[in-house]
């Protein structure tokens, strides 16, 4: 796992396992303990989050052998990158995403080796949306909404002149530079350079806060 920020919110109200062996609130502390070499914490993570991993793997209708291979691969990847997790309390999201990714890799590989052109036989992924897929999609949507919210927050911190200009230029249909000049009292030749400066300023603010 690279030091990426995992999507948030979708698992906030759900236990990671059917038996509730480990809750989302406990995962961060367990991951940190596992990083520090606590074998009991690692065991608790595997036992508590395995049902989540298995549910994603089984949704892809792999053979028993392939399913077990994917399961082992997911935990191997997790162990490899354990010390680089920036948001350990969202480990379940990463495990579910990795399980889906590894399952699809196996399916793509099997398609290349299967001597048939029957799409019914080749399409081994369930067309029904599983609860895990719905949760992951919900996480992605929530992360996108948060990025948009933060972008507008930074936009409001720009100077008044930049805000006015960018709002006018974002109108639909877009106005001509002559119309912008008349509305804002800006010389036509200055609109383009000012727009670029405002966008660079906005991008710098977003970059500094990790929004982009």
mmCIF file with all atom_site columns, C-alpha atoms in Angstrom:
data_model
loop_
_atom_site.group_PDB
_atom_site.id
_atom_site.type_symbol
_atom_site.label_atom_id
_atom_site.label_alt_id
_atom_site.label_comp_id
_atom_site.label_asym_id
_atom_site.label_entity_id
_atom_site.label_seq_id
_atom_site.pdbx_PDB_ins_code
_atom_site.Cartn_x
_atom_site.Cartn_y
_atom_site.Cartn_z
_atom_site.occupancy
_atom_site.B_iso_or_equiv
_atom_site.pdbx_formal_charge
_atom_site.auth_seq_id
_atom_site.auth_comp_id
_atom_site.auth_asym_id
_atom_site.auth_atom_id
_atom_site.pdbx_PDB_model_num
ATOM 1   C CA . UNK A 1 1   ? 0.000   0.000   0.000   1.00 0.00 ? 1   UNK A CA 1
ATOM 2   C CA . UNK A 1 2   ? 1.377   3.384   -0.854  1.00 0.00 ? 2   UNK A CA 1
ATOM 3   C CA . UNK A 1 3   ? 0.962   6.158   1.658   1.00 0.00 ? 3   UNK A CA 1
ATOM 4   C CA . UNK A 1 4   ? -2.402  7.054   0.238   1.00 0.00 ? 4   UNK A CA 1
ATOM 5   C CA . UNK A 1 5   ? -5.422  8.443   1.994   1.00 0.00 ? 5   UNK A CA 1
ATOM 6   C CA . UNK A 1 6   ? -8.210  5.877   1.935   1.00 0.00 ? 6   UNK A CA 1
ATOM 7   C CA . UNK A 1 7   ? -11.761 6.961   1.223   1.00 0.00 ? 7   UNK A CA 1
ATOM 8   C CA . UNK A 1 8   ? -13.761 7.675   4.357   1.00 0.00 ? 8   UNK A CA 1
ATOM 9   C CA . UNK A 1 9   ? -17.215 7.376   5.891   1.00 0.00 ? 9   UNK A CA 1
ATOM 10  C CA . UNK A 1 10  ? -18.746 4.255   4.333   1.00 0.00 ? 10  UNK A CA 1
ATOM 11  C CA . UNK A 1 11  ? -17.813 1.971   7.235   1.00 0.00 ? 11  UNK A CA 1
ATOM 12  C CA . UNK A 1 12  ? -18.476 4.488   9.990   1.00 0.00 ? 12  UNK A CA 1
ATOM 13  C CA . UNK A 1 13  ? -21.590 2.752   11.279  1.00 0.00 ? 13  UNK A CA 1
ATOM 14  C CA . UNK A 1 14  ? -20.765 -0.855  10.477  1.00 0.00 ? 14  UNK A CA 1
ATOM 15  C CA . UNK A 1 15  ? -18.588 -3.477  12.185  1.00 0.00 ? 15  UNK A CA 1
ATOM 16  C CA . UNK A 1 16  ? -15.909 -4.876  9.909   1.00 0.00 ? 16  UNK A CA 1
ATOM 17  C CA . UNK A 1 17  ? -16.914 -8.471  10.599  1.00 0.00 ? 17  UNK A CA 1
ATOM 18  C CA . UNK A 1 18  ? -20.186 -10.307 10.879  1.00 0.00 ? 18  UNK A CA 1
ATOM 19  C CA . UNK A 1 19  ? -19.421 -11.206 14.461  1.00 0.00 ? 19  UNK A CA 1
ATOM 20  C CA . UNK A 1 20  ? -18.318 -7.698  15.305  1.00 0.00 ? 20  UNK A CA 1
ATOM 21  C CA . UNK A 1 21  ? -14.911 -9.004  16.430  1.00 0.00 ? 21  UNK A CA 1
ATOM 22  C CA . UNK A 1 22  ? -13.252 -5.711  15.586  1.00 0.00 ? 22  UNK A CA 1
ATOM 23  C CA . UNK A 1 23  ? -14.917 -2.351  15.066  1.00 0.00 ? 23  UNK A CA 1
ATOM 24  C CA . UNK A 1 24  ? -13.730 0.494   12.917  1.00 0.00 ? 24  UNK A CA 1
ATOM 25  C CA . UNK A 1 25  ? -12.788 2.505   15.999  1.00 0.00 ? 25  UNK A CA 1
ATOM 26  C CA . UNK A 1 26  ? -10.397 -0.260  17.115  1.00 0.00 ? 26  UNK A CA 1
ATOM 27  C CA . UNK A 1 27  ? -8.633  -0.808  13.818  1.00 0.00 ? 27  UNK A CA 1
ATOM 28  C CA . UNK A 1 28  ? -6.312  2.200   13.972  1.00 0.00 ? 28  UNK A CA 1
ATOM 29  C CA . UNK A 1 29  ? -4.896  1.197   17.329  1.00 0.00 ? 29  UNK A CA 1
ATOM 30  C CA . UNK A 1 30  ? -4.490  -2.427  16.241  1.00 0.00 ? 30  UNK A CA 1
ATOM 31  C CA . UNK A 1 31  ? -2.655  -1.419  13.073  1.00 0.00 ? 31  UNK A CA 1
ATOM 32  C CA . UNK A 1 32  ? -0.270  0.791   15.024  1.00 0.00 ? 32  UNK A CA 1
ATOM 33  C CA . UNK A 1 33  ? 0.381   -2.018  17.493  1.00 0.00 ? 33  UNK A CA 1
ATOM 34  C CA . UNK A 1 34  ? 1.015   -4.434  14.610  1.00 0.00 ? 34  UNK A CA 1
ATOM 35  C CA . UNK A 1 35  ? 3.493   -1.961  13.109  1.00 0.00 ? 35  UNK A CA 1
ATOM 36  C CA . UNK A 1 36  ? 5.279   -1.988  16.460  1.00 0.00 ? 36  UNK A CA 1
ATOM 37  C CA . UNK A 1 37  ? 5.562   -5.771  16.283  1.00 0.00 ? 37  UNK A CA 1
ATOM 38  C CA . UNK A 1 38  ? 2.580   -6.830  18.384  1.00 0.00 ? 38  UNK A CA 1
ATOM 39  C CA . UNK A 1 39  ? 1.697   -10.315 17.109  1.00 0.00 ? 39  UNK A CA 1
ATOM 40  C CA . UNK A 1 40  ? -1.584  -10.361 19.029  1.00 0.00 ? 40  UNK A CA 1
ATOM 41  C CA . UNK A 1 41  ? -2.684  -7.151  17.283  1.00 0.00 ? 41  UNK A CA 1
ATOM 42  C CA . UNK A 1 42  ? -1.865  -8.657  13.886  1.00 0.00 ? 42  UNK A CA 1
ATOM 43  C CA . UNK A 1 43  ? -3.858  -11.767 14.751  1.00 0.00 ? 43  UNK A CA 1
ATOM 44  C CA . UNK A 1 44  ? -6.810  -9.622  15.843  1.00 0.00 ? 44  UNK A CA 1
ATOM 45  C CA . UNK A 1 45  ? -6.718  -7.725  12.545  1.00 0.00 ? 45  UNK A CA 1
ATOM 46  C CA . UNK A 1 46  ? -6.641  -10.892 10.465  1.00 0.00 ? 46  UNK A CA 1
ATOM 47  C CA . UNK A 1 47  ? -9.402  -12.557 12.447  1.00 0.00 ? 47  UNK A CA 1
ATOM 48  C CA . UNK A 1 48  ? -11.565 -9.445  12.598  1.00 0.00 ? 48  UNK A CA 1
ATOM 49  C CA . UNK A 1 49  ? -11.214 -8.286  8.984   1.00 0.00 ? 49  UNK A CA 1
ATOM 50  C CA . UNK A 1 50  ? -11.056 -11.655 7.220   1.00 0.00 ? 50  UNK A CA 1
ATOM 51  C CA . UNK A 1 51  ? -14.871 -11.864 6.816   1.00 0.00 ? 51  UNK A CA 1
ATOM 52  C CA . UNK A 1 52  ? -14.781 -8.570  4.914   1.00 0.00 ? 52  UNK A CA 1
ATOM 53  C CA . UNK A 1 53  ? -12.011 -9.811  2.631   1.00 0.00 ? 53  UNK A CA 1
ATOM 54  C CA . UNK A 1 54  ? -13.756 -13.131 2.041   1.00 0.00 ? 54  UNK A CA 1
ATOM 55  C CA . UNK A 1 55  ? -17.078 -11.464 1.223   1.00 0.00 ? 55  UNK A CA 1
ATOM 56  C CA . UNK A 1 56  ? -15.457 -9.385  -1.522  1.00 0.00 ? 56  UNK A CA 1
ATOM 57  C CA . UNK A 1 57  ? -13.527 -12.346 -2.921  1.00 0.00 ? 57  UNK A CA 1
ATOM 58  C CA . UNK A 1 58  ? -16.575 -14.630 -2.968  1.00 0.00 ? 58  UNK A CA 1
ATOM 59  C CA . UNK A 1 59  ? -18.635 -11.988 -4.745  1.00 0.00 ? 59  UNK A CA 1
ATOM 60  C CA . UNK A 1 60  ? -16.398 -12.559 -7.782  1.00 0.00 ? 60  UNK A CA 1
ATOM 61  C CA . UNK A 1 61  ? -17.289 -16.271 -7.934  1.00 0.00 ? 61  UNK A CA 1
ATOM 62  C CA . UNK A 1 62  ? -13.712 -17.534 -8.024  1.00 0.00 ? 62  UNK A CA 1
ATOM 63  C CA . UNK A 1 63  ? -12.840 -21.186 -7.700  1.00 0.00 ? 63  UNK A CA 1
ATOM 64  C CA . UNK A 1 64  ? -11.891 -22.318 -4.196  1.00 0.00 ? 64  UNK A CA 1
ATOM 65  C CA . UNK A 1 65  ? -8.218  -22.427 -5.152  1.00 0.00 ? 65  UNK A CA 1
ATOM 66  C CA . UNK A 1 66  ? -8.264  -18.963 -6.725  1.00 0.00 ? 66  UNK A CA 1
ATOM 67  C CA . UNK A 1 67  ? -10.256 -17.528 -3.832  1.00 0.00 ? 67  UNK A CA 1
ATOM 68  C CA . UNK A 1 68  ? -7.738  -18.785 -1.281  1.00 0.00 ? 68  UNK A CA 1
ATOM 69  C CA . UNK A 1 69  ? -4.863  -17.480 -3.385  1.00 0.00 ? 69  UNK A CA 1
ATOM 70  C CA . UNK A 1 70  ? -6.446  -14.027 -3.590  1.00 0.00 ? 70  UNK A CA 1
ATOM 71  C CA . UNK A 1 71  ? -7.159  -14.050 0.135   1.00 0.00 ? 71  UNK A CA 1
ATOM 72  C CA . UNK A 1 72  ? -3.512  -14.834 0.914   1.00 0.00 ? 72  UNK A CA 1
ATOM 73  C CA . UNK A 1 73  ? -2.317  -12.214 -1.576  1.00 0.00 ? 73  UNK A CA 1
ATOM 74  C CA . UNK A 1 74  ? -4.434  -9.489  0.015   1.00 0.00 ? 74  UNK A CA 1
ATOM 75  C CA . UNK A 1 75  ? -2.955  -10.120 3.443   1.00 0.00 ? 75  UNK A CA 1
ATOM 76  C CA . UNK A 1 76  ? 0.540   -10.406 2.006   1.00 0.00 ? 76  UNK A CA 1
ATOM 77  C CA . UNK A 1 77  ? 0.162   -6.984  0.356   1.00 0.00 ? 77  UNK A CA 1
ATOM 78  C CA . UNK A 1 78  ? -1.178  -5.574  3.596   1.00 0.00 ? 78  UNK A CA 1
ATOM 79  C CA . UNK A 1 79  ? 1.785   -6.939  5.560   1.00 0.00 ? 79  UNK A CA 1
ATOM 80  C CA . UNK A 1 80  ? 4.200   -5.530  2.975   1.00 0.00 ? 80  UNK A CA 1
ATOM 81  C CA . UNK A 1 81  ? 2.903   -1.985  3.372   1.00 0.00 ? 81  UNK A CA 1
ATOM 82  C CA . UNK A 1 82  ? 1.745   -2.030  6.966   1.00 0.00 ? 82  UNK A CA 1
ATOM 83  C CA . UNK A 1 83  ? 4.145   0.674   8.117   1.00 0.00 ? 83  UNK A CA 1
ATOM 84  C CA . UNK A 1 84  ? 3.155   3.134   5.408   1.00 0.00 ? 84  UNK A CA 1
ATOM 85  C CA . UNK A 1 85  ? -0.546  3.464   6.159   1.00 0.00 ? 85  UNK A CA 1
ATOM 86  C CA . UNK A 1 86  ? -1.452  7.107   6.759   1.00 0.00 ? 86  UNK A CA 1
ATOM 87  C CA . UNK A 1 87  ? -5.010  6.453   7.937   1.00 0.00 ? 87  UNK A CA 1
ATOM 88  C CA . UNK A 1 88  ? -4.940  3.084   9.701   1.00 0.00 ? 88  UNK A CA 1
ATOM 89  C CA . UNK A 1 89  ? -8.524  3.373   10.938  1.00 0.00 ? 89  UNK A CA 1
ATOM 90  C CA . UNK A 1 90  ? -9.624  3.031   7.285   1.00 0.00 ? 90  UNK A CA 1
ATOM 91  C CA . UNK A 1 91  ? -7.718  -0.195  6.682   1.00 0.00 ? 91  UNK A CA 1
ATOM 92  C CA . UNK A 1 92  ? -10.939 -2.059  5.862   1.00 0.00 ? 92  UNK A CA 1
ATOM 93  C CA . UNK A 1 93  ? -11.465 0.142   2.817   1.00 0.00 ? 93  UNK A CA 1
ATOM 94  C CA . UNK A 1 94  ? -8.021  -0.694  1.499   1.00 0.00 ? 94  UNK A CA 1
ATOM 95  C CA . UNK A 1 95  ? -8.413  -4.408  2.140   1.00 0.00 ? 95  UNK A CA 1
ATOM 96  C CA . UNK A 1 96  ? -11.772 -4.483  0.328   1.00 0.00 ? 96  UNK A CA 1
ATOM 97  C CA . UNK A 1 97  ? -10.379 -2.529  -2.628  1.00 0.00 ? 97  UNK A CA 1
ATOM 98  C CA . UNK A 1 98  ? -7.325  -4.770  -2.818  1.00 0.00 ? 98  UNK A CA 1
ATOM 99  C CA . UNK A 1 99  ? -9.474  -7.898  -2.643  1.00 0.00 ? 99  UNK A CA 1
ATOM 100 C CA . UNK A 1 100 ? -11.562 -6.647  -5.540  1.00 0.00 ? 100 UNK A CA 1
ATOM 101 C CA . UNK A 1 101 ? -8.480  -5.680  -7.555  1.00 0.00 ? 101 UNK A CA 1
ATOM 102 C CA . UNK A 1 102 ? -6.757  -9.027  -7.009  1.00 0.00 ? 102 UNK A CA 1
ATOM 103 C CA . UNK A 1 103 ? -9.968  -10.935 -7.803  1.00 0.00 ? 103 UNK A CA 1
ATOM 104 C CA . UNK A 1 104 ? -10.341 -9.089  -11.094 1.00 0.00 ? 104 UNK A CA 1
ATOM 105 C CA . UNK A 1 105 ? -6.703  -9.843  -11.942 1.00 0.00 ? 105 UNK A CA 1
ATOM 106 C CA . UNK A 1 106 ? -7.411  -13.555 -11.542 1.00 0.00 ? 106 UNK A CA 1
ATOM 107 C CA . UNK A 1 107 ? -10.547 -13.284 -13.668 1.00 0.00 ? 107 UNK A CA 1
ATOM 108 C CA . UNK A 1 108 ? -8.737  -11.430 -16.452 1.00 0.00 ? 108 UNK A CA 1
ATOM 109 C CA . UNK A 1 109 ? -5.996  -14.036 -16.402 1.00 0.00 ? 109 UNK A CA 1
ATOM 110 C CA . UNK A 1 110 ? -8.504  -16.895 -16.590 1.00 0.00 ? 110 UNK A CA 1
ATOM 111 C CA . UNK A 1 111 ? -10.236 -15.258 -19.545 1.00 0.00 ? 111 UNK A CA 1
ATOM 112 C CA . UNK A 1 112 ? -6.998  -15.226 -21.475 1.00 0.00 ? 112 UNK A CA 1
ATOM 113 C CA . UNK A 1 113 ? -6.556  -18.942 -20.830 1.00 0.00 ? 113 UNK A CA 1
ATOM 114 C CA . UNK A 1 114 ? -10.162 -20.104 -21.370 1.00 0.00 ? 114 UNK A CA 1
ATOM 115 C CA . UNK A 1 115 ? -10.657 -21.656 -24.867 1.00 0.00 ? 115 UNK A CA 1
ATOM 116 C CA . UNK A 1 116 ? -14.129 -20.237 -25.452 1.00 0.00 ? 116 UNK A CA 1
ATOM 117 C CA . UNK A 1 117 ? -15.751 -17.136 -26.834 1.00 0.00 ? 117 UNK A CA 1
ATOM 118 C CA . UNK A 1 118 ? -19.017 -17.607 -24.948 1.00 0.00 ? 118 UNK A CA 1
ATOM 119 C CA . UNK A 1 119 ? -19.530 -14.362 -22.985 1.00 0.00 ? 119 UNK A CA 1
ATOM 120 C CA . UNK A 1 120 ? -21.788 -16.189 -20.529 1.00 0.00 ? 120 UNK A CA 1
ATOM 121 C CA . UNK A 1 121 ? -18.879 -18.401 -19.541 1.00 0.00 ? 121 UNK A CA 1
ATOM 122 C CA . UNK A 1 122 ? -16.312 -15.631 -19.538 1.00 0.00 ? 122 UNK A CA 1
ATOM 123 C CA . UNK A 1 123 ? -18.303 -13.211 -17.418 1.00 0.00 ? 123 UNK A CA 1
ATOM 124 C CA . UNK A 1 124 ? -17.596 -14.626 -13.987 1.00 0.00 ? 124 UNK A CA 1
ATOM 125 C CA . UNK A 1 125 ? -18.221 -11.438 -12.012 1.00 0.00 ? 125 UNK A CA 1
ATOM 126 C CA . UNK A 1 126 ? -21.669 -11.123 -10.564 1.00 0.00 ? 126 UNK A CA 1
ATOM 127 C CA . UNK A 1 127 ? -23.764 -8.448  -12.212 1.00 0.00 ? 127 UNK A CA 1
ATOM 128 C CA . UNK A 1 128 ? -25.509 -7.853  -8.895  1.00 0.00 ? 128 UNK A CA 1
ATOM 129 C CA . UNK A 1 129 ? -23.999 -5.135  -6.750  1.00 0.00 ? 129 UNK A CA 1
ATOM 130 C CA . UNK A 1 130 ? -22.749 -6.626  -3.509  1.00 0.00 ? 130 UNK A CA 1
ATOM 131 C CA . UNK A 1 131 ? -22.994 -4.749  -0.211  1.00 0.00 ? 131 UNK A CA 1
ATOM 132 C CA . UNK A 1 132 ? -19.218 -4.355  -0.257  1.00 0.00 ? 132 UNK A CA 1
ATOM 133 C CA . UNK A 1 133 ? -19.243 -2.830  -3.747  1.00 0.00 ? 133 UNK A CA 1
ATOM 134 C CA . UNK A 1 134 ? -22.006 -0.462  -2.715  1.00 0.00 ? 134 UNK A CA 1
ATOM 135 C CA . UNK A 1 135 ? -20.006 0.571   0.342   1.00 0.00 ? 135 UNK A CA 1
ATOM 136 C CA . UNK A 1 136 ? -16.881 1.191   -1.722  1.00 0.00 ? 136 UNK A CA 1
ATOM 137 C CA . UNK A 1 137 ? -18.854 3.258   -4.230  1.00 0.00 ? 137 UNK A CA 1
ATOM 138 C CA . UNK A 1 138 ? -20.323 5.193   -1.336  1.00 0.00 ? 138 UNK A CA 1
ATOM 139 C CA . UNK A 1 139 ? -16.834 5.875   -0.021  1.00 0.00 ? 139 UNK A CA 1
ATOM 140 C CA . UNK A 1 140 ? -15.682 7.161   -3.401  1.00 0.00 ? 140 UNK A CA 1
ATOM 141 C CA . UNK A 1 141 ? -18.706 9.434   -3.691  1.00 0.00 ? 141 UNK A CA 1
ATOM 142 C CA . UNK A 1 142 ? -18.151 10.748  -0.180  1.00 0.00 ? 142 UNK A CA 1
ATOM 143 C CA . UNK A 1 143 ? -14.483 11.456  -0.898  1.00 0.00 ? 143 UNK A CA 1
ATOM 144 C CA . UNK A 1 144 ? -15.419 13.295  -4.099  1.00 0.00 ? 144 UNK A CA 1
ATOM 145 C CA . UNK A 1 145 ? -18.023 15.378  -2.257  1.00 0.00 ? 145 UNK A CA 1
ATOM 146 C CA . UNK A 1 146 ? -15.436 16.286  0.357   1.00 0.00 ? 146 UNK A CA 1
ATOM 147 C CA . UNK A 1 147 ? -12.953 17.381  -2.339  1.00 0.00 ? 147 UNK A CA 1
ATOM 148 C CA . UNK A 1 148 ? -15.593 19.587  -3.939  1.00 0.00 ? 148 UNK A CA 1
ATOM 149 C CA . UNK A 1 149 ? -16.541 21.104  -0.579  1.00 0.00 ? 149 UNK A CA 1
ATOM 150 C CA . UNK A 1 150 ? -12.936 21.906  0.218   1.00 0.00 ? 150 UNK A CA 1
ATOM 151 C CA . UNK A 1 151 ? -12.367 23.337  -3.266  1.00 0.00 ? 151 UNK A CA 1
ATOM 152 C CA . UNK A 1 152 ? -15.215 25.816  -2.811  1.00 0.00 ? 152 UNK A CA 1
ATOM 153 C CA . UNK A 1 153 ? -13.956 26.614  0.655   1.00 0.00 ? 153 UNK A CA 1
ATOM 154 C CA . UNK A 1 154 ? -10.579 27.588  -0.801  1.00 0.00 ? 154 UNK A CA 1
ATOM 155 C CA . UNK A 1 155 ? -12.298 29.449  -3.621  1.00 0.00 ? 155 UNK A CA 1
ATOM 156 C CA . UNK A 1 156 ? -14.059 31.650  -1.071  1.00 0.00 ? 156 UNK A CA 1
ATOM 157 C CA . UNK A 1 157 ? -10.663 32.543  0.405   1.00 0.00 ? 157 UNK A CA 1
ATOM 158 C CA . UNK A 1 158 ? -9.506  34.120  -2.864  1.00 0.00 ? 158 UNK A CA 1
ATOM 159 C CA . UNK A 1 159 ? -9.662  37.886  -3.268  1.00 0.00 ? 159 UNK A CA 1
ATOM 160 C CA . UNK A 1 160 ? -12.946 39.459  -4.313  1.00 0.00 ? 160 UNK A CA 1
ATOM 161 C CA . UNK A 1 161 ? -11.645 40.332  -7.799  1.00 0.00 ? 161 UNK A CA 1
ATOM 162 C CA . UNK A 1 162 ? -10.656 36.721  -8.495  1.00 0.00 ? 162 UNK A CA 1
ATOM 163 C CA . UNK A 1 163 ? -13.952 35.376  -7.188  1.00 0.00 ? 163 UNK A CA 1
ATOM 164 C CA . UNK A 1 164 ? -15.967 37.768  -9.339  1.00 0.00 ? 164 UNK A CA 1
ATOM 165 C CA . UNK A 1 165 ? -13.980 37.011  -12.468 1.00 0.00 ? 165 UNK A CA 1
ATOM 166 C CA . UNK A 1 166 ? -14.034 33.237  -12.088 1.00 0.00 ? 166 UNK A CA 1
ATOM 167 C CA . UNK A 1 167 ? -17.736 33.179  -11.279 1.00 0.00 ? 167 UNK A CA 1
ATOM 168 C CA . UNK A 1 168 ? -18.535 35.187  -14.395 1.00 0.00 ? 168 UNK A CA 1
ATOM 169 C CA . UNK A 1 169 ? -16.311 33.008  -16.576 1.00 0.00 ? 169 UNK A CA 1
ATOM 170 C CA . UNK A 1 170 ? -17.981 29.854  -15.201 1.00 0.00 ? 170 UNK A CA 1
ATOM 171 C CA . UNK A 1 171 ? -21.395 31.054  -16.367 1.00 0.00 ? 171 UNK A CA 1
ATOM 172 C CA . UNK A 1 172 ? -23.282 28.938  -18.878 1.00 0.00 ? 172 UNK A CA 1
ATOM 173 C CA . UNK A 1 173 ? -23.192 29.775  -21.696 1.00 0.00 ? 173 UNK A CA 1
ATOM 174 C CA . UNK A 1 174 ? -19.762 31.368  -21.156 1.00 0.00 ? 174 UNK A CA 1
ATOM 175 C CA . UNK A 1 175 ? -19.703 35.131  -21.779 1.00 0.00 ? 175 UNK A CA 1
ATOM 176 C CA . UNK A 1 176 ? -17.423 36.795  -24.268 1.00 0.00 ? 176 UNK A CA 1
ATOM 177 C CA . UNK A 1 177 ? -14.413 38.718  -22.995 1.00 0.00 ? 177 UNK A CA 1
ATOM 178 C CA . UNK A 1 178 ? -16.142 41.903  -24.110 1.00 0.00 ? 178 UNK A CA 1
ATOM 179 C CA . UNK A 1 179 ? -19.132 41.069  -21.915 1.00 0.00 ? 179 UNK A CA 1
ATOM 180 C CA . UNK A 1 180 ? -16.832 40.277  -19.007 1.00 0.00 ? 180 UNK A CA 1
ATOM 181 C CA . UNK A 1 181 ? -15.032 43.563  -19.530 1.00 0.00 ? 181 UNK A CA 1
ATOM 182 C CA . UNK A 1 182 ? -18.291 45.504  -19.475 1.00 0.00 ? 182 UNK A CA 1
ATOM 183 C CA . UNK A 1 183 ? -19.581 43.674  -16.392 1.00 0.00 ? 183 UNK A CA 1
ATOM 184 C CA . UNK A 1 184 ? -16.446 43.909  -14.261 1.00 0.00 ? 184 UNK A CA 1
ATOM 185 C CA . UNK A 1 185 ? -14.642 46.923  -15.659 1.00 0.00 ? 185 UNK A CA 1
ATOM 186 C CA . UNK A 1 186 ? -11.571 44.911  -16.622 1.00 0.00 ? 186 UNK A CA 1
ATOM 187 C CA . UNK A 1 187 ? -9.715  45.617  -19.862 1.00 0.00 ? 187 UNK A CA 1
ATOM 188 C CA . UNK A 1 188 ? -10.254 42.862  -22.406 1.00 0.00 ? 188 UNK A CA 1
ATOM 189 C CA . UNK A 1 189 ? -6.515  42.267  -22.710 1.00 0.00 ? 189 UNK A CA 1
ATOM 190 C CA . UNK A 1 190 ? -6.185  41.820  -18.940 1.00 0.00 ? 190 UNK A CA 1
ATOM 191 C CA . UNK A 1 191 ? -8.892  39.171  -18.533 1.00 0.00 ? 191 UNK A CA 1
ATOM 192 C CA . UNK A 1 192 ? -6.814  36.196  -19.735 1.00 0.00 ? 192 UNK A CA 1
ATOM 193 C CA . UNK A 1 193 ? -3.709  36.942  -17.630 1.00 0.00 ? 193 UNK A CA 1
ATOM 194 C CA . UNK A 1 194 ? -5.829  37.733  -14.565 1.00 0.00 ? 194 UNK A CA 1
ATOM 195 C CA . UNK A 1 195 ? -7.768  34.498  -14.999 1.00 0.00 ? 195 UNK A CA 1
ATOM 196 C CA . UNK A 1 196 ? -4.517  32.519  -15.134 1.00 0.00 ? 196 UNK A CA 1
ATOM 197 C CA . UNK A 1 197 ? -3.175  34.216  -11.995 1.00 0.00 ? 197 UNK A CA 1
ATOM 198 C CA . UNK A 1 198 ? -6.396  33.504  -10.120 1.00 0.00 ? 198 UNK A CA 1
ATOM 199 C CA . UNK A 1 199 ? -6.417  29.850  -11.170 1.00 0.00 ? 199 UNK A CA 1
ATOM 200 C CA . UNK A 1 200 ? -2.747  29.442  -10.197 1.00 0.00 ? 200 UNK A CA 1
ATOM 201 C CA . UNK A 1 201 ? -3.512  30.968  -6.808  1.00 0.00 ? 201 UNK A CA 1
ATOM 202 C CA . UNK A 1 202 ? -6.465  28.617  -6.312  1.00 0.00 ? 202 UNK A CA 1
ATOM 203 C CA . UNK A 1 203 ? -4.426  25.592  -7.377  1.00 0.00 ? 203 UNK A CA 1
ATOM 204 C CA . UNK A 1 204 ? -1.612  26.562  -5.003  1.00 0.00 ? 204 UNK A CA 1
ATOM 205 C CA . UNK A 1 205 ? -4.088  26.735  -2.110  1.00 0.00 ? 205 UNK A CA 1
ATOM 206 C CA . UNK A 1 206 ? -5.586  23.369  -3.028  1.00 0.00 ? 206 UNK A CA 1
ATOM 207 C CA . UNK A 1 207 ? -2.154  21.750  -3.413  1.00 0.00 ? 207 UNK A CA 1
ATOM 208 C CA . UNK A 1 208 ? -1.032  23.112  -0.056  1.00 0.00 ? 208 UNK A CA 1
ATOM 209 C CA . UNK A 1 209 ? -4.023  21.480  1.629   1.00 0.00 ? 209 UNK A CA 1
ATOM 210 C CA . UNK A 1 210 ? -3.771  18.198  -0.252  1.00 0.00 ? 210 UNK A CA 1
ATOM 211 C CA . UNK A 1 211 ? -7.080  18.635  -2.063  1.00 0.00 ? 211 UNK A CA 1
ATOM 212 C CA . UNK A 1 212 ? -5.671  17.917  -5.552  1.00 0.00 ? 212 UNK A CA 1
#
